[in-house]
Amino acid sequence: MPSARSWRAYPQTYRLEASRCSGCQKTFFPPRQVCNACSGREFETFRMGYGGTVVTHTVIRTPGDQFQGEAPFAVGIIAMDDGPKMTTQIVDVPLEEIRIGMKVKLEFRRMYAEGHDGVIEYGHKAVPLRE
Amino acid sequence: MRDVAVIGVGMQKWGEIWTKSLREIFVESALLAMDDAGIDKLEAMYVGSMSPGLFAAQEHIGSLLADYLGQAPIPATRVESACASGGLAFRMACMDVASGMHDIVLAGGVEKMTDISGGEATFALSTASDMKWEGTCGVTFPGLYAMMAVAHMEKFGTTREQLAQVAVKNHANGSLNARAQFPTKITAEQVINSVKVADPLNILDCSPITDGAAAVIVVPADMVKNFQQPGVKVTGTGHATDTIALHDRDDLTVIDSARLAGEQAYKMAGKTPQDIDLCEVHDCFTIAEIMVTEALGFCELGGGGPAVAAGHTALGGKIPVNTSGGLKSKGHPVGATGVGQVIEVVEQLRGQSGQRQVKDAKVGMTQNMGGSGGSSVVHILEVM
Amino acid sequence: MSVGIVGYGAHLPRRRIKVEEIAKVWGADAPSYKKGLELLQKSVPALDEDTITLSVEAVRNALTRAGGIDPADIGALYIGSESHPYAVKPSGTIVAEAIGAVPSCHTADFEFACKAGSEAMFVAYGLVKAGLVKYAVGIGGDTSQGAPGDALEYSAAAGSAAFIMGDDPDKMLATVDETYAFMTDTPDFWRREHQFYPSHGGRFTGEPAYFRTTLGAVNGLLEKANLKPEDFRWAVFHQPNGKFPARVAKMAGFTEEQYDVGRLVPLLGNTYSGASPLGLTAILDVAQPGDRIFMCSYGSGAGSDAFVYTVQDRIREVQNLAPKTRWMLEENTIQVEYGEYAKMRRKIRLAGE
Ligand SMILES: [Zn+2]
């Protein structure tokens, strides 16, 4: 992905900035310009916490070219404790142990790099919550 | 608005067509449709194609294909809604004729997918997802549908075996279709033991990478007597969108775009699910057929798995689904798929489907879907 | 006014590989590494972990322990590493962006073999002491590579530690009471541009390099601070293997009780710029108010930075606010075999590479 395309999303990919509709309180990640629940156009920005719950999941065994050499890896939809849902990899856990309802925490990780000379894209992946 | 009918269909065998280019496979099918209708001039054309740019390094294909079909300077439009591009092109053609703008309009679809590597094709298809917020984590289309399957299995108890039964049924149907890419019967054991792609989906749960094209000719219903084939009337059409990011949906176990497009089409045609004699649905993955048969009301929510296991959706069942073999067996050249579905229903309603003919078929339905359900296009067609 | 650590945090990759697993691939003698160098296993970063990702997690833990300071008040952020992911493009900007310290923040990437992390701490401390910034972050982190089969492969590990320096008396966890730096030009370990793996001087890395430099700094600091080894409850030294820090501690007059908590290397490997800083986090995790801590880093090339800290009352309130280093080291782990290790460390050449 060309550098400008990833750069303009750093508030979201690096800091998990989400938005809350001032009209109906619905939360969005990434932020939107129009609320799809109440058509509101006023939002407040907030930083999500790192906690969430696995809503569904799979194991990718035949990835696209950008993820060559990384399979198998798990991907899931995470319902963040702060409202929005997001799709991301679930890492540092045996693939067969991932379950719907599993509590996870987001960690800062490399998402992918464009070839050997492109920008490295950073973001967040989920790891099982262990205390 | 005028009533609209289909009076010509054309489709060559789908598969890995190494010797022919995108324009050649399209022109072949378009000429078959024009010959079927007995015409050699069009007034307009709509071509569904998801990504000729990524698959074949060629954009601007509306004009290219009109030219190579010998129809330039007619208006020619490429229509894109990911894997629902073909169904949407058909809808655009119907709306064009219904509006009175044109009388003889071609609706086609084409995708040339084997000129790039499997990994490149996986990437090209993944651009139908939300690339920034789904694609950057490495999720693929099989992965998105696999996540729907996991949620569906958790909520309704849908089983691995039931998923396999979709593939078994569709390959049995496809084995009766000379134009299918993989016209071979398979067993549930083969599906369950095939190579894993995205758990729980295996390679035999997935539709293939396919080169192919399809075309139909749409005219005003009151003109069908001028043509050689019996006309098939388009009595209902529906088109609905949803979030293209799967994670933005409240319920991952219902494909709302299919449900809403179906409701529109049923209402317009004055039909209910019980009135449908056969349906072509978008079985890009086995779980998709299960979820779409539920969304279109052929069974209750969660009933899709038991329905296929009981044979209700097989040839001779209560509601035969994917008599053509579906995307699974017939192939899935993404932009052509929706038009191919219309061709199957038209031929069934004409009584031209040979060994896989549904007896006394009077009302047929198609459902074509983009992405993980970010768009759905539904049509109801009836004998005249 | 005292300046010192107001927040600290560590982060380690979860994967570990045992010395035996590496030794069996190369037909090497595992007991000689285990007994001779006191190395049992090392941490292995995943494909998606690098110095930046480990450091972001470490700084977030430090911010948690700093008790609600505004990241915008962080006026400087320095990250020391010999494995910055980019050859040209700073690591610090990414870390600062990820914690919300931009744009009013001075940032630089440091490089001085294994000393770069303590350097970052040294400069961060200095800027706060000079009154130029309210808070400054010093980070030491690495995902070091050892050439397959080389002695370094048994120890080159990954981890990061971060320290927020400040002067708020009500946030103080440990004051910095004295510092000292010792440095000469000694080429014991290096990596030329475009080389993937470093080179080293074998036994030359020991006596004339690590021991001479470390002892130079230890003695210099003790003299400057007018303190003796027995004045300290804890001590932590650079730890390229298990043996060196134990030996240098003994030579300097420190005891095993003083250095054992901070000597993570037998289970962690050598985290290079993260090594003595991570040892310090393990000590802070268990330290009591009033404890005095001695720290001395070492970086090939060669130099040492040495610090005297005194632990403050607030330490008890923050030790449990973020994952403790020993817990990450000993409990939250996944053992891998050489094949997965080779995949994770990109030692396998893929199609198109
Ligand atoms: Zn709202």
JSON list of C-alpha atoms in Angstrom, two decimals, chain A residues 2-131:
[
{"chain": "A", "resi": 2, "resn": "PRO", "atom": "CA", "xyz": [1.52, 3.35, -0.97]},
{"chain": "A", "resi": 3, "resn": "SER", "atom": "CA", "xyz": [2.77, 5.28, 2.04]},
{"chain": "A", "resi": 4, "resn": "ALA", "atom": "CA", "xyz": [0.15, 8.06, 1.97]},
{"chain": "A", "resi": 5, "resn": "ARG", "atom": "CA", "xyz": [-2.67, 5.54, 2.13]},
{"chain": "A", "resi": 6, "resn": "SER", "atom": "CA", "xyz": [-1.37, 3.99, 5.31]},
{"chain": "A", "resi": 7, "resn": "TRP", "atom": "CA", "xyz": [-0.13, 7.30, 6.78]},
{"chain": "A", "resi": 8, "resn": "ARG", "atom": "CA", "xyz": [-3.50, 9.03, 6.81]},
{"chain": "A", "resi": 9, "resn": "ALA", "atom": "CA", "xyz": [-4.97, 6.19, 8.86]},
{"chain": "A", "resi": 10, "resn": "TYR", "atom": "CA", "xyz": [-2.33, 6.24, 11.62]},
{"chain": "A", "resi": 11, "resn": "PRO", "atom": "CA", "xyz": [-4.74, 7.71, 14.19]},
{"chain": "A", "resi": 12, "resn": "GLN", "atom": "CA", "xyz": [-6.81, 4.56, 13.73]},
{"chain": "A", "resi": 13, "resn": "THR", "atom": "CA", "xyz": [-4.18, 1.91, 13.02]},
{"chain": "A", "resi": 14, "resn": "TYR", "atom": "CA", "xyz": [-1.67, 3.16, 15.62]},
{"chain": "A", "resi": 15, "resn": "ARG", "atom": "CA", "xyz": [-3.88, 4.63, 18.32]},
{"chain": "A", "resi": 16, "resn": "LEU", "atom": "CA", "xyz": [-7.24, 2.93, 17.76]},
{"chain": "A", "resi": 17, "resn": "GLU", "atom": "CA", "xyz": [-9.08, 6.23, 17.46]},
{"chain": "A", "resi": 18, "resn": "ALA", "atom": "CA", "xyz": [-12.79, 5.58, 17.06]},
{"chain": "A", "resi": 19, "resn": "SER", "atom": "CA", "xyz": [-15.79, 7.88, 17.04]},
{"chain": "A", "resi": 20, "resn": "ARG", "atom": "CA", "xyz": [-19.08, 8.08, 18.88]},
{"chain": "A", "resi": 21, "resn": "CYS", "atom": "CA", "xyz": [-22.19, 9.54, 17.27]},
{"chain": "A", "resi": 22, "resn": "SER", "atom": "CA", "xyz": [-23.32, 12.58, 19.25]},
{"chain": "A", "resi": 23, "resn": "GLY", "atom": "CA", "xyz": [-26.93, 11.82, 18.29]},
{"chain": "A", "resi": 24, "resn": "CYS", "atom": "CA", "xyz": [-27.35, 8.16, 19.19]},
{"chain": "A", "resi": 25, "resn": "GLN", "atom": "CA", "xyz": [-24.03, 7.18, 20.85]},
{"chain": "A", "resi": 26, "resn": "LYS", "atom": "CA", "xyz": [-23.29, 4.46, 18.27]},
{"chain": "A", "resi": 27, "resn": "THR", "atom": "CA", "xyz": [-19.55, 3.83, 18.03]},
{"chain": "A", "resi": 28, "resn": "PHE", "atom": "CA", "xyz": [-17.53, 3.46, 14.84]},
{"chain": "A", "resi": 29, "resn": "PHE", "atom": "CA", "xyz": [-14.08, 2.15, 14.01]},
{"chain": "A", "resi": 30, "resn": "PRO", "atom": "CA", "xyz": [-12.83, 3.61, 11.77]},
{"chain": "A", "resi": 31, "resn": "PRO", "atom": "CA", "xyz": [-14.69, 6.91, 12.27]},
{"chain": "A", "resi": 32, "resn": "ARG", "atom": "CA", "xyz": [-17.36, 7.78, 9.71]},
{"chain": "A", "resi": 33, "resn": "GLN", "atom": "CA", "xyz": [-18.78, 11.03, 8.40]},
{"chain": "A", "resi": 34, "resn": "VAL", "atom": "CA", "xyz": [-22.42, 9.92, 8.64]},
{"chain": "A", "resi": 35, "resn": "CYS", "atom": "CA", "xyz": [-23.98, 7.71, 11.31]},
{"chain": "A", "resi": 36, "resn": "ASN", "atom": "CA", "xyz": [-25.62, 4.68, 9.71]},
{"chain": "A", "resi": 37, "resn": "ALA", "atom": "CA", "xyz": [-28.09, 4.41, 12.57]},
{"chain": "A", "resi": 38, "resn": "CYS", "atom": "CA", "xyz": [-29.44, 7.97, 12.96]},
{"chain": "A", "resi": 39, "resn": "SER", "atom": "CA", "xyz": [-27.90, 9.86, 9.99]},
{"chain": "A", "resi": 40, "resn": "GLY", "atom": "CA", "xyz": [-26.14, 12.13, 12.47]},
{"chain": "A", "resi": 41, "resn": "ARG", "atom": "CA", "xyz": [-23.05, 14.00, 11.30]},
{"chain": "A", "resi": 42, "resn": "GLU", "atom": "CA", "xyz": [-21.58, 15.03, 14.64]},
{"chain": "A", "resi": 43, "resn": "PHE", "atom": "CA", "xyz": [-19.13, 12.73, 16.33]},
{"chain": "A", "resi": 44, "resn": "GLU", "atom": "CA", "xyz": [-16.66, 12.80, 19.16]},
{"chain": "A", "resi": 45, "resn": "THR", "atom": "CA", "xyz": [-13.35, 11.01, 18.76]},
{"chain": "A", "resi": 46, "resn": "PHE", "atom": "CA", "xyz": [-12.17, 8.63, 21.45]},
{"chain": "A", "resi": 47, "resn": "ARG", "atom": "CA", "xyz": [-9.35, 6.14, 21.87]},
{"chain": "A", "resi": 48, "resn": "MET", "atom": "CA", "xyz": [-10.49, 2.56, 22.27]},
{"chain": "A", "resi": 49, "resn": "GLY", "atom": "CA", "xyz": [-9.00, 0.39, 24.98]},
{"chain": "A", "resi": 50, "resn": "TYR", "atom": "CA", "xyz": [-7.23, -2.80, 24.01]},
{"chain": "A", "resi": 51, "resn": "GLY", "atom": "CA", "xyz": [-9.70, -5.39, 25.34]},
{"chain": "A", "resi": 52, "resn": "GLY", "atom": "CA", "xyz": [-12.21, -7.37, 23.30]},
{"chain": "A", "resi": 53, "resn": "THR", "atom": "CA", "xyz": [-13.96, -10.67, 22.69]},
{"chain": "A", "resi": 54, "resn": "VAL", "atom": "CA", "xyz": [-13.77, -13.09, 19.75]},
{"chain": "A", "resi": 55, "resn": "VAL", "atom": "CA", "xyz": [-17.08, -13.07, 17.83]},
{"chain": "A", "resi": 56, "resn": "THR", "atom": "CA", "xyz": [-15.98, -15.49, 15.12]},
{"chain": "A", "resi": 57, "resn": "HIS", "atom": "CA", "xyz": [-12.70, -16.78, 13.71]},
{"chain": "A", "resi": 58, "resn": "THR", "atom": "CA", "xyz": [-10.98, -18.91, 11.09]},
{"chain": "A", "resi": 59, "resn": "VAL", "atom": "CA", "xyz": [-7.53, -20.13, 10.11]},
{"chain": "A", "resi": 60, "resn": "ILE", "atom": "CA", "xyz": [-6.18, -18.84, 6.80]},
{"chain": "A", "resi": 61, "resn": "ARG", "atom": "CA", "xyz": [-4.19, -21.59, 5.10]},
{"chain": "A", "resi": 62, "resn": "THR", "atom": "CA", "xyz": [-3.99, -20.18, 1.56]},
{"chain": "A", "resi": 63, "resn": "PRO", "atom": "CA", "xyz": [-3.25, -16.47, 1.86]},
{"chain": "A", "resi": 64, "resn": "GLY", "atom": "CA", "xyz": [-2.93, -13.82, -0.80]},
{"chain": "A", "resi": 65, "resn": "ASP", "atom": "CA", "xyz": [0.53, -13.01, -2.11]},
{"chain": "A", "resi": 66, "resn": "GLN", "atom": "CA", "xyz": [1.20, -10.28, 0.46]},
{"chain": "A", "resi": 67, "resn": "PHE", "atom": "CA", "xyz": [1.03, -12.84, 3.27]},
{"chain": "A", "resi": 68, "resn": "GLN", "atom": "CA", "xyz": [3.14, -15.46, 1.54]},
{"chain": "A", "resi": 69, "resn": "GLY", "atom": "CA", "xyz": [5.22, -17.42, 4.01]},
{"chain": "A", "resi": 70, "resn": "GLU", "atom": "CA", "xyz": [3.05, -16.53, 7.01]},
{"chain": "A", "resi": 71, "resn": "ALA", "atom": "CA", "xyz": [0.25, -19.12, 6.78]},
{"chain": "A", "resi": 72, "resn": "PRO", "atom": "CA", "xyz": [-1.31, -20.74, 8.63]},
{"chain": "A", "resi": 73, "resn": "PHE", "atom": "CA", "xyz": [-2.58, -17.83, 10.71]},
{"chain": "A", "resi": 74, "resn": "ALA", "atom": "CA", "xyz": [-5.82, -17.15, 12.55]},
{"chain": "A", "resi": 75, "resn": "VAL", "atom": "CA", "xyz": [-8.13, -14.26, 11.78]},
{"chain": "A", "resi": 76, "resn": "GLY", "atom": "CA", "xyz": [-11.13, -13.23, 13.80]},
{"chain": "A", "resi": 77, "resn": "ILE", "atom": "CA", "xyz": [-13.75, -10.59, 14.29]},
{"chain": "A", "resi": 78, "resn": "ILE", "atom": "CA", "xyz": [-13.21, -8.93, 17.66]},
{"chain": "A", "resi": 79, "resn": "ALA", "atom": "CA", "xyz": [-15.97, -7.09, 19.50]},
{"chain": "A", "resi": 80, "resn": "MET", "atom": "CA", "xyz": [-14.06, -4.36, 21.30]},
{"chain": "A", "resi": 81, "resn": "ASP", "atom": "CA", "xyz": [-15.07, -3.63, 24.88]},
{"chain": "A", "resi": 82, "resn": "ASP", "atom": "CA", "xyz": [-15.58, -0.04, 23.72]},
{"chain": "A", "resi": 83, "resn": "GLY", "atom": "CA", "xyz": [-18.19, -0.94, 21.13]},
{"chain": "A", "resi": 84, "resn": "PRO", "atom": "CA", "xyz": [-16.97, -1.32, 17.56]},
{"chain": "A", "resi": 85, "resn": "LYS", "atom": "CA", "xyz": [-16.05, -4.63, 15.96]},
{"chain": "A", "resi": 86, "resn": "MET", "atom": "CA", "xyz": [-12.89, -5.12, 13.93]},
{"chain": "A", "resi": 87, "resn": "THR", "atom": "CA", "xyz": [-11.25, -7.87, 11.88]},
{"chain": "A", "resi": 88, "resn": "THR", "atom": "CA", "xyz": [-7.70, -8.79, 12.77]},
{"chain": "A", "resi": 89, "resn": "GLN", "atom": "CA", "xyz": [-5.31, -11.68, 13.24]},
{"chain": "A", "resi": 90, "resn": "ILE", "atom": "CA", "xyz": [-5.36, -13.66, 16.48]},
{"chain": "A", "resi": 91, "resn": "VAL", "atom": "CA", "xyz": [-1.76, -14.53, 17.32]},
{"chain": "A", "resi": 92, "resn": "ASP", "atom": "CA", "xyz": [0.43, -16.17, 19.95]},
{"chain": "A", "resi": 93, "resn": "VAL", "atom": "CA", "xyz": [-2.13, -18.90, 20.63]},
{"chain": "A", "resi": 94, "resn": "PRO", "atom": "CA", "xyz": [-2.37, -22.49, 19.36]},
{"chain": "A", "resi": 95, "resn": "LEU", "atom": "CA", "xyz": [-4.79, -22.32, 16.42]},
{"chain": "A", "resi": 96, "resn": "GLU", "atom": "CA", "xyz": [-7.03, -25.05, 17.84]},
{"chain": "A", "resi": 97, "resn": "GLU", "atom": "CA", "xyz": [-7.53, -23.18, 21.12]},
{"chain": "A", "resi": 98, "resn": "ILE", "atom": "CA", "xyz": [-9.33, -20.18, 19.61]},
{"chain": "A", "resi": 99, "resn": "ARG", "atom": "CA", "xyz": [-13.00, -20.05, 20.60]},
{"chain": "A", "resi": 100, "resn": "ILE", "atom": "CA", "xyz": [-15.97, -17.74, 20.16]},
{"chain": "A", "resi": 101, "resn": "GLY", "atom": "CA", "xyz": [-16.23, -15.75, 23.37]},
{"chain": "A", "resi": 102, "resn": "MET", "atom": "CA", "xyz": [-12.49, -15.85, 24.06]},
{"chain": "A", "resi": 103, "resn": "LYS", "atom": "CA", "xyz": [-11.20, -12.69, 25.73]},
{"chain": "A", "resi": 104, "resn": "VAL", "atom": "CA", "xyz": [-8.37, -11.01, 23.87]},
{"chain": "A", "resi": 105, "resn": "LYS", "atom": "CA", "xyz": [-6.16, -7.94, 24.09]},
{"chain": "A", "resi": 106, "resn": "LEU", "atom": "CA", "xyz": [-4.85, -5.98, 21.13]},
{"chain": "A", "resi": 107, "resn": "GLU", "atom": "CA", "xyz": [-1.09, -5.66, 20.71]},
{"chain": "A", "resi": 108, "resn": "PHE", "atom": "CA", "xyz": [0.88, -3.44, 18.36]},
{"chain": "A", "resi": 109, "resn": "ARG", "atom": "CA", "xyz": [2.22, -5.58, 15.50]},
{"chain": "A", "resi": 110, "resn": "ARG", "atom": "CA", "xyz": [3.50, -5.47, 11.95]},
{"chain": "A", "resi": 111, "resn": "MET", "atom": "CA", "xyz": [0.55, -6.07, 9.62]},
{"chain": "A", "resi": 112, "resn": "TYR", "atom": "CA", "xyz": [2.57, -6.50, 6.44]},
{"chain": "A", "resi": 113, "resn": "ALA", "atom": "CA", "xyz": [5.37, -4.98, 4.45]},
{"chain": "A", "resi": 114, "resn": "GLU", "atom": "CA", "xyz": [5.16, -4.09, 0.80]},
{"chain": "A", "resi": 115, "resn": "GLY", "atom": "CA", "xyz": [7.88, -6.27, -0.69]},
{"chain": "A", "resi": 116, "resn": "HIS", "atom": "CA", "xyz": [11.43, -5.77, 0.60]},
{"chain": "A", "resi": 117, "resn": "ASP", "atom": "CA", "xyz": [11.66, -2.06, -0.08]},
{"chain": "A", "resi": 118, "resn": "GLY", "atom": "CA", "xyz": [8.21, -0.69, 0.77]},
{"chain": "A", "resi": 119, "resn": "VAL", "atom": "CA", "xyz": [6.81, 0.86, 3.91]},
{"chain": "A", "resi": 120, "resn": "ILE", "atom": "CA", "xyz": [6.06, -1.44, 6.85]},
{"chain": "A", "resi": 121, "resn": "GLU", "atom": "CA", "xyz": [2.40, -1.29, 7.81]},
{"chain": "A", "resi": 122, "resn": "TYR", "atom": "CA", "xyz": [1.83, -1.43, 11.57]},
{"chain": "A", "resi": 123, "resn": "GLY", "atom": "CA", "xyz": [-1.45, -2.01, 13.37]},
{"chain": "A", "resi": 124, "resn": "HIS", "atom": "CA", "xyz": [-3.03, -4.16, 16.04]},
{"chain": "A", "resi": 125, "resn": "LYS", "atom": "CA", "xyz": [-3.52, -7.89, 16.37]},
{"chain": "A", "resi": 126, "resn": "ALA", "atom": "CA", "xyz": [-5.28, -9.84, 19.10]},
{"chain": "A", "resi": 127, "resn": "VAL", "atom": "CA", "xyz": [-3.56, -12.06, 21.64]},
{"chain": "A", "resi": 128, "resn": "PRO", "atom": "CA", "xyz": [-5.33, -14.17, 24.24]},
{"chain": "A", "resi": 129, "resn": "LEU", "atom": "CA", "xyz": [-5.82, -12.30, 27.48]},
{"chain": "A", "resi": 130, "resn": "ARG", "atom": "CA", "xyz": [-3.72, -13.95, 30.17]},
{"chain": "A", "resi": 131, "resn": "GLU", "atom": "CA", "xyz": [-3.29, -12.66, 33.68]}
]
